[in-house]
Phi, psi and omega in degrees: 000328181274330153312336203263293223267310180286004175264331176279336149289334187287291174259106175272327184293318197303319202264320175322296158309313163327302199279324188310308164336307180289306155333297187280335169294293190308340201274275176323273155023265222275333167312310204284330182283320180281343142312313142342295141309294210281327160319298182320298197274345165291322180297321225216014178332312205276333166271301168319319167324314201274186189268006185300174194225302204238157177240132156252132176231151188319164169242130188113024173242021171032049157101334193274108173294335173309333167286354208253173184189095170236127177325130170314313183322315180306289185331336171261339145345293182320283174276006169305328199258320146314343189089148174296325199279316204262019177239151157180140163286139203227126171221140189224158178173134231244116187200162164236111211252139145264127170322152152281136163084035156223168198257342221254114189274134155250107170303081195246174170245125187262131195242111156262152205234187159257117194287358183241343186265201214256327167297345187301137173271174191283149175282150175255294179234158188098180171256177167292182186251136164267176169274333166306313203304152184219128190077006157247141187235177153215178197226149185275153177312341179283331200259359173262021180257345174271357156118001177293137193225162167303151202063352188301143148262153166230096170306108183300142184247353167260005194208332182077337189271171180260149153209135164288148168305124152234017149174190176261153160207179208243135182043096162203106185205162180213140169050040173052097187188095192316154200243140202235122173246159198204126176321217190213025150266317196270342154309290170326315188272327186301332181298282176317332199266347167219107189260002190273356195264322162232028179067020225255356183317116169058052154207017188048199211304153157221159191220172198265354190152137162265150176249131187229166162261100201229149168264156154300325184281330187283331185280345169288315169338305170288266174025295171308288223281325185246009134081222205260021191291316202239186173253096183255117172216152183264159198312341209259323162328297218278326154323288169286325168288004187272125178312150194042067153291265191341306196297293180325290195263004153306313168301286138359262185308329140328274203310322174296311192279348173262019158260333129340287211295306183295272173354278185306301191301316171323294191305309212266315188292330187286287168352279135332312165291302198305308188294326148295001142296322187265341175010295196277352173288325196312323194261011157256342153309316175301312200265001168258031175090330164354086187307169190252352199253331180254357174278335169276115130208302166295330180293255173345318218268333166303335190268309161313299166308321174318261232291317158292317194283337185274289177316318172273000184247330162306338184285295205293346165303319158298320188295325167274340161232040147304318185292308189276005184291155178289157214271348176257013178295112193280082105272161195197127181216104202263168195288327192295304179326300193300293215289326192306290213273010126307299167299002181262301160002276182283020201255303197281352158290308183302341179292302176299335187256018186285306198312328163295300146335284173298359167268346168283332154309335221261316199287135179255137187287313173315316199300309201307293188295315184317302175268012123299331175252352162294000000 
């Protein structure tokens, strides 16, 4: 430690540069990963949220709820087995509304729920919805920086009907799209005012999906019993089908692991160089008794203060402009997240100095001293 650490005092420009280098790949790193994240969850908010284990869905919707359509009749199928409290209808549909008496269209997901049951999201601000109440909605918190207000009406432009704002809610958006939530009376009419759309015409209510609480043994159970009618997939399913998931953090995460990638080579390449420099200091260490287990112990231990020490003024940069970020930013950087990609971090630095090791393992101390003093 004291070779490592008085050698790094000794060249302050030399390491100095290293850690800006460093500083600034962990400083991207953990941003583009907390964009990431907060992408993941701005698409798919609205799902994650909820307490479901399982979704039934039409069977051919490959998984989408925008694609499903299933008979209310399922539901009671459902809870024989599952229980009543732990069945429920869910309906999602993808549409575009006008403020009334403005010109600016929003693009939202309108979802019925049951207002007493567990899917309903938490009121933030404003009142709830009843299962009576007919034309109150509620809305996610994204739709008041577009100028939405308690009382606004929002005129459906595929449907023609209205609903007033009767309160706010907090993370609730599906395909980054703001979640319009609405009882399952006002769901019903929305079905009936376009039945060529969801076919729901003379065939009463249908919904996007049942949501169930499920155990594994009740879920092989459903499985049996509705057989090949429907589609039983589970929340992490239903999650990786909402469009351009997949795409979106596949895309991302390439970018995250090459800049790893980038990261370890950079590292490795700095390194490296300084160590065919000292080649002949290595070998007169070597050759005044030096172990070869503490000149890699010093090596590692430069790499590790870089790396930690670059990881830690970079956590608090992100973290500080997390705060000054605008309130439509999809980010999110949890504490777990934040400890995985430091520790991967600091795994692919240590990983970038083995190359360096072996040439310090490498050094023959005559050879080392010879071509020093020549």
């Amino acid at each position: 430690m004291y070779l490592a650490l008085r050698e790094m005092r000794f060249a302050k420009a030399r390491y100095s540069l290293i850690a800006v280098i460093m500083l600034l790949v962990a400083f991207l790193v953990l941003f583009v990963t907390g964009l990431a994240k907060g992408l993941a969850y701005d698409n798919a908010a609205s799902i994650q949220n909820q307490a479901a284990t399982h979704y039934v869905l039409e069977q051919g919707a490959e998984h989408r709820f925008t694609r499903s359509q299933v008979d209310a009749s399922l539901i009671d199928q459902a809870s024989a087995i599952v229980g009543e409290e732990h069945a429920e209808p869910f309906g999602l549909a993808m549409t575009t509304v006008v403020p009334k008496g403005e010109a600016k269209k929003l693009d939202v997901t309108l979802m019925g729920v049951n207002p007493a049951g567990w899917l309903m999201p938490q009121v933030m601000s404003g009142s709830g919805i009843s299962a009576e109440s007919s034309g109150a909605v509620l809305v996610d918190r994204k739709l008041a920086d577009a100028g939405v207000k308690l009382g606004t009406v929002l005129v459906d432009q595929a449907s023609g009907l209205s609903w007033t704002v009767s309160g706010f809610v907090k993370d609730e958006s599906f395909s980054h799209a703001a979640v319009v939530a609405m009882n399952l009376q006002d769901w019903a009419k929305l079905q009936a005012a376009k039945p060529a759309v969801s076919g729901a015409g003379g065939k009463g209510v249908r919904y996007s999906a049942i949501a169930l609480q499920a155990s594994d043994a009740q879920s092989e159970q459903l499985a049996a019993v509705l057989g090949d009618k429907v589609e039983f997939i589970s929340k992490s399913d239903a999650v990786s089908a909402i469009p351009g998931y997949k795409e979106e953090q596949g895309s991302l995460l390439m970018m995250i692991v090459f800049l790893f990638v980038i990261s370890a080579f950079v590292l490795a390449v700095f390194f490296y160089v300084i160590t065919i420099q000292k080649t002949g200091q290595f070998g007169i260490l070597k050759a005044i008794g030096t172990r070869t287990r503490y000149l890699i112990q010093s090596v590692t231990l430069q790499v590790l203060v870089l790396a930690i020490g670059s990881l830690a003024i970079s956590c608090a940069a992100v973290l500080a402009l997390a705060t000054i970020l605008p309130s439509g930013m999809p980010f999110q950087l949890t504490g777990t997240t934040l400890t995985f990609t430091c520790l991967a971090f600091i795994l692919m630095s240590v990983m970038g100095s083995l190359l360096s090791v072996w040439q310090v393992v490498r050094v023959d101390a005559l050879e080392a001293i010879g071509r020093a003093a020549a």
